[in-house]
Every structure is written in C-alpha cells, then in structure tokens.
CSV table of C-alpha atoms in Angstrom, one decimal:
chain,number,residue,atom,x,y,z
A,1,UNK,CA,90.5,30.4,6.6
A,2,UNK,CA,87.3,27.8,6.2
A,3,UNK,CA,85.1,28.1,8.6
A,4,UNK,CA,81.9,26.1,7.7
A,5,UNK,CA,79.5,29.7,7.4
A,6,UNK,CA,80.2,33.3,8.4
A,7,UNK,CA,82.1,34.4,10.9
A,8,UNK,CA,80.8,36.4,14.1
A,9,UNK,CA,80.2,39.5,13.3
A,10,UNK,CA,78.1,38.3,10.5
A,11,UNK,CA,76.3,36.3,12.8
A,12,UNK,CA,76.0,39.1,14.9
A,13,UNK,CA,73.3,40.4,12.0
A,14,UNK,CA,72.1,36.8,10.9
A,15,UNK,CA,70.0,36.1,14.4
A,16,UNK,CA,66.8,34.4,12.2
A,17,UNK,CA,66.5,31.2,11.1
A,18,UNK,CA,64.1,31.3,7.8
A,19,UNK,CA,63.2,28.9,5.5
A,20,UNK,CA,65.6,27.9,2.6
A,21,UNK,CA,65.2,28.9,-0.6
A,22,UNK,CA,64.4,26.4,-3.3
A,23,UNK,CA,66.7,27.4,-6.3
A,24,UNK,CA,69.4,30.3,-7.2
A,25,UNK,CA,67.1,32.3,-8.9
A,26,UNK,CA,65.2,32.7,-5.4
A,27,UNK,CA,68.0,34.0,-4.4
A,28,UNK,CA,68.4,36.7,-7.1
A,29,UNK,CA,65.2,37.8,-6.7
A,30,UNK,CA,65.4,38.5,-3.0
A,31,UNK,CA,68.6,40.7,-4.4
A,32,UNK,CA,66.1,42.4,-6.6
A,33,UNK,CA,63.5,42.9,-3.6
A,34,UNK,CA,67.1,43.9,-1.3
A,35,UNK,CA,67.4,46.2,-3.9
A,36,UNK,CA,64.4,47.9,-4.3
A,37,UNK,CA,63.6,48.2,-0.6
A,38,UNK,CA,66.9,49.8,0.0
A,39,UNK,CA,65.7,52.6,-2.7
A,40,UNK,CA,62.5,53.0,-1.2
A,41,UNK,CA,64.7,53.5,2.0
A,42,UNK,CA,66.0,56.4,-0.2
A,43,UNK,CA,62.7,57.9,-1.6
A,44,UNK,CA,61.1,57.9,2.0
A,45,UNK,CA,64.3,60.0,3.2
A,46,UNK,CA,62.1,63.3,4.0
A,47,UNK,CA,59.5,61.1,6.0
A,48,UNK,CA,61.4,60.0,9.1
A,49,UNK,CA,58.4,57.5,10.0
A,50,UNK,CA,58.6,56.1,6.8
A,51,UNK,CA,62.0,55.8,6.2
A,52,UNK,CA,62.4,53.9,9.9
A,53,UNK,CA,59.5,52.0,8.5
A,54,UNK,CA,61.7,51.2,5.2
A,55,UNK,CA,64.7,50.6,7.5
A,56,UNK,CA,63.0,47.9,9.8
A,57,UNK,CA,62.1,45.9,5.9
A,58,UNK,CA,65.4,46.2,4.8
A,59,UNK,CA,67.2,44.9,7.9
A,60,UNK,CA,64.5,42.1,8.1
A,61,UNK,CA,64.8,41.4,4.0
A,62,UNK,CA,68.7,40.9,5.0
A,63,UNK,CA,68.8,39.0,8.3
A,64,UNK,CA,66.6,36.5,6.1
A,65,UNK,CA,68.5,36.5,3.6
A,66,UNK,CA,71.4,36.3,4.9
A,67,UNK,CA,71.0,33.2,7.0
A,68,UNK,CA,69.2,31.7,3.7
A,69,UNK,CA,72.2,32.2,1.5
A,70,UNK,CA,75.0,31.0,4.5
A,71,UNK,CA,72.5,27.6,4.7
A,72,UNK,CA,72.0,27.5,1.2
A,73,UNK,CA,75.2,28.4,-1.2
A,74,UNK,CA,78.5,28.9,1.5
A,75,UNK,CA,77.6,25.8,3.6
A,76,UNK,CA,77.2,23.7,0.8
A,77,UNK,CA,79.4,25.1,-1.4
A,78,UNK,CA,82.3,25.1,0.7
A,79,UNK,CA,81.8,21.3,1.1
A,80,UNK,CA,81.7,20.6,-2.3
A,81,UNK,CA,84.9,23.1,-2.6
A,82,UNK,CA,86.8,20.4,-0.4
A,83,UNK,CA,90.2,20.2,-2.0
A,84,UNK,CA,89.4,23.0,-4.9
A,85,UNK,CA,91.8,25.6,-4.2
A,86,UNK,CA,90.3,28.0,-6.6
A,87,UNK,CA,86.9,27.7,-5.3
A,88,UNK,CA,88.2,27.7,-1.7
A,89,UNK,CA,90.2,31.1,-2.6
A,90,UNK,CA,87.0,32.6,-3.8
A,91,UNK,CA,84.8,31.7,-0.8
A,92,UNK,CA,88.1,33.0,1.5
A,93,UNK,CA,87.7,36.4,-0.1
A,94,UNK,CA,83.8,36.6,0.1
A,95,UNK,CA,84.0,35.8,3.9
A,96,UNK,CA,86.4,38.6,4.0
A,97,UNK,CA,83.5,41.1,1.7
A,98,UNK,CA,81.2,39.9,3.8
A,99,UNK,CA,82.6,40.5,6.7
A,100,UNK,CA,83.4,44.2,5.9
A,101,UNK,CA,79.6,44.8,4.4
A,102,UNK,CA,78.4,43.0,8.3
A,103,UNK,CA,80.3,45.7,9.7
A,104,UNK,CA,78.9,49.0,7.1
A,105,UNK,CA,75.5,47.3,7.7
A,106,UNK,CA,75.7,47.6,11.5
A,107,UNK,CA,77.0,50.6,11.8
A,108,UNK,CA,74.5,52.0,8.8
A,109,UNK,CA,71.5,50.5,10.3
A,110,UNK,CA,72.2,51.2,14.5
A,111,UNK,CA,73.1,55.2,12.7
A,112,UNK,CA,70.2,55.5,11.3
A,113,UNK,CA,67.9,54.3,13.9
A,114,UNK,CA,68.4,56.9,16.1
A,115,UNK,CA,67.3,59.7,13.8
A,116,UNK,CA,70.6,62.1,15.3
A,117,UNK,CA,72.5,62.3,11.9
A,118,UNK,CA,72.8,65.0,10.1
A,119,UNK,CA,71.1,64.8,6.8
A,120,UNK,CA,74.3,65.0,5.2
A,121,UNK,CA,75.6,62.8,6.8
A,122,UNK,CA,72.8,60.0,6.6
A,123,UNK,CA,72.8,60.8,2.6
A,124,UNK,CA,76.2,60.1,2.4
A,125,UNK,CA,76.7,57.1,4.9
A,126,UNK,CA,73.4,55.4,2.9
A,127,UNK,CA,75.3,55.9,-0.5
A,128,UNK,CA,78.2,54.3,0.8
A,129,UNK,CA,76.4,51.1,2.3
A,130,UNK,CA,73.7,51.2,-0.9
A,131,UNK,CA,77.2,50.9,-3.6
A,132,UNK,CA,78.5,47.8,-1.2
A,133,UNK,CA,75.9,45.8,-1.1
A,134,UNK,CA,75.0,46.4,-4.6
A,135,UNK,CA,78.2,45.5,-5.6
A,136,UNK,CA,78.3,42.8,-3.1
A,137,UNK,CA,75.1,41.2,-5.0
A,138,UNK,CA,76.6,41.4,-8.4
A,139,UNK,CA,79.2,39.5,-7.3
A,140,UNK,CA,77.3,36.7,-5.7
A,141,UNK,CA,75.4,36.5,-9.1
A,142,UNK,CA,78.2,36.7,-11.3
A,143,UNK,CA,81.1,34.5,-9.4
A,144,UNK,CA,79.8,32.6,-6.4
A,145,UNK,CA,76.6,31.2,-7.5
A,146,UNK,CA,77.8,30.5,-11.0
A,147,UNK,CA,80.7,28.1,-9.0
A,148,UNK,CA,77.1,26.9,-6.9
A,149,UNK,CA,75.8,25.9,-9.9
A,150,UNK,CA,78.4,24.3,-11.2
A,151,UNK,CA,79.7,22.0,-8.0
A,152,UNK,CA,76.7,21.4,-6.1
A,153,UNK,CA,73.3,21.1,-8.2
C-alpha cells in the first residue's frame, strides 16, 4: 500500500485546503492547540451550546490540520521514502492509524452533533476518541516526524 496521501475516508474529513505550515514544530503546536481544544470540548460538557461551540473548533482545528500534515510530512515524506522499506513500513501502518482515528472521528463528531446521546454515552465515546488521537499525536511526534526530519529537511 503507497498511495501518495490518505486514503478516502480520510479525505472524507480533510475537505479544506489551508496553508502549509512552515516547520515541524508548527505542527506540534497545532497538537498542543488539538489538544487543549478537545479538553475544553470536555470542560464545556454541561453547556450543550458551548460544547457544540467547542465541537465546531475542534473539527475545524483537525480538517486544517489534517490536510496541512498530508501536504506537508506524508506527501513529502513518502517521496523521499522511495525505496526505504523501513520508512515505507512505517508510513503503511500510519495510513492504517489514520484511517481507523478518520473513522472514530466521524462517527464521534456526526454523534455528538445531534445532542441525542446519553450522557453516558457521550462521556465514554469522547474518552475513547480523546485517548486515540492523543496517542495518535505522540506518535507522529515521536516516530514519523523524527523520520521527516531526518529524510526530507
């Protein structure tokens, strides 16, 4: 599998374009804002206005970021990976992450627009998707833009 950016049902989420990025550490701090938007999500749970209002940020924060990161790190770095089996492996398995947390951050975000859950429910369904994309951003810090820095700048 190596397929120049995400696959559809990323793209499905990804529908902005957005300016680029300039450097890595851009990039980690939009994690850091990703981050603390998706807590405020969290704190504004008894305030239904304000958590939709939180919501909308988050899935805006992503969709940016998202299409940022394809353009500026997997695009790139899979053409510089061009022949690197250990690099291409890596990329292979964070399509695959990715396209698992695309399909928790569909359903979380169409869920919790509609305001039906039960509170239970919503509180259990927003730790779920808050602990992947967490770890999903650790990962990218740690592994993938490490092997960005290293092949492409």
């Amino acid at each position: 599998m190596a397929p120049a950016s995400r696959g559809p049902a990323c793209q499905a989420i990804v529908k902005g374009g957005g300016k680029m990025g300039s450097s890595i550490q851009a990039l980690k701090k939009e994690h850091e804002k990703i981050i603390d938007t998706l807590k405020a999500c969290r704190e504004s749970g008894k305030d239904p206005l304000d958590s939709q209002q939180q919501l909308k940020i988050l899935h805006a924060l992503l969709v940016e970021h998202l299409d940022r990161e394809d353009h500026m790190v997997y695009s790139r770095l899979r053409e510089a990976a061009s022949g690197n089996e250990r690099v291409l492996t890596i990329l292979d398995r964070f399509d695959d992450d990715l396209l698992e947390l695309t399909i928790a951050a569909k359903e979380f975000f169409a869920l919790s627009s509609t305001g039906k859950k039960r509170r239970m429910d919503h509180i259990r369904d927003y730790g779920t998707f808050f602990i992947m994309l967490k770890d999903q951003l650790e990962r990218e810090e740690s592994v993938l833009f490490p092997e960005y820095e290293r092949l492409v700048q």
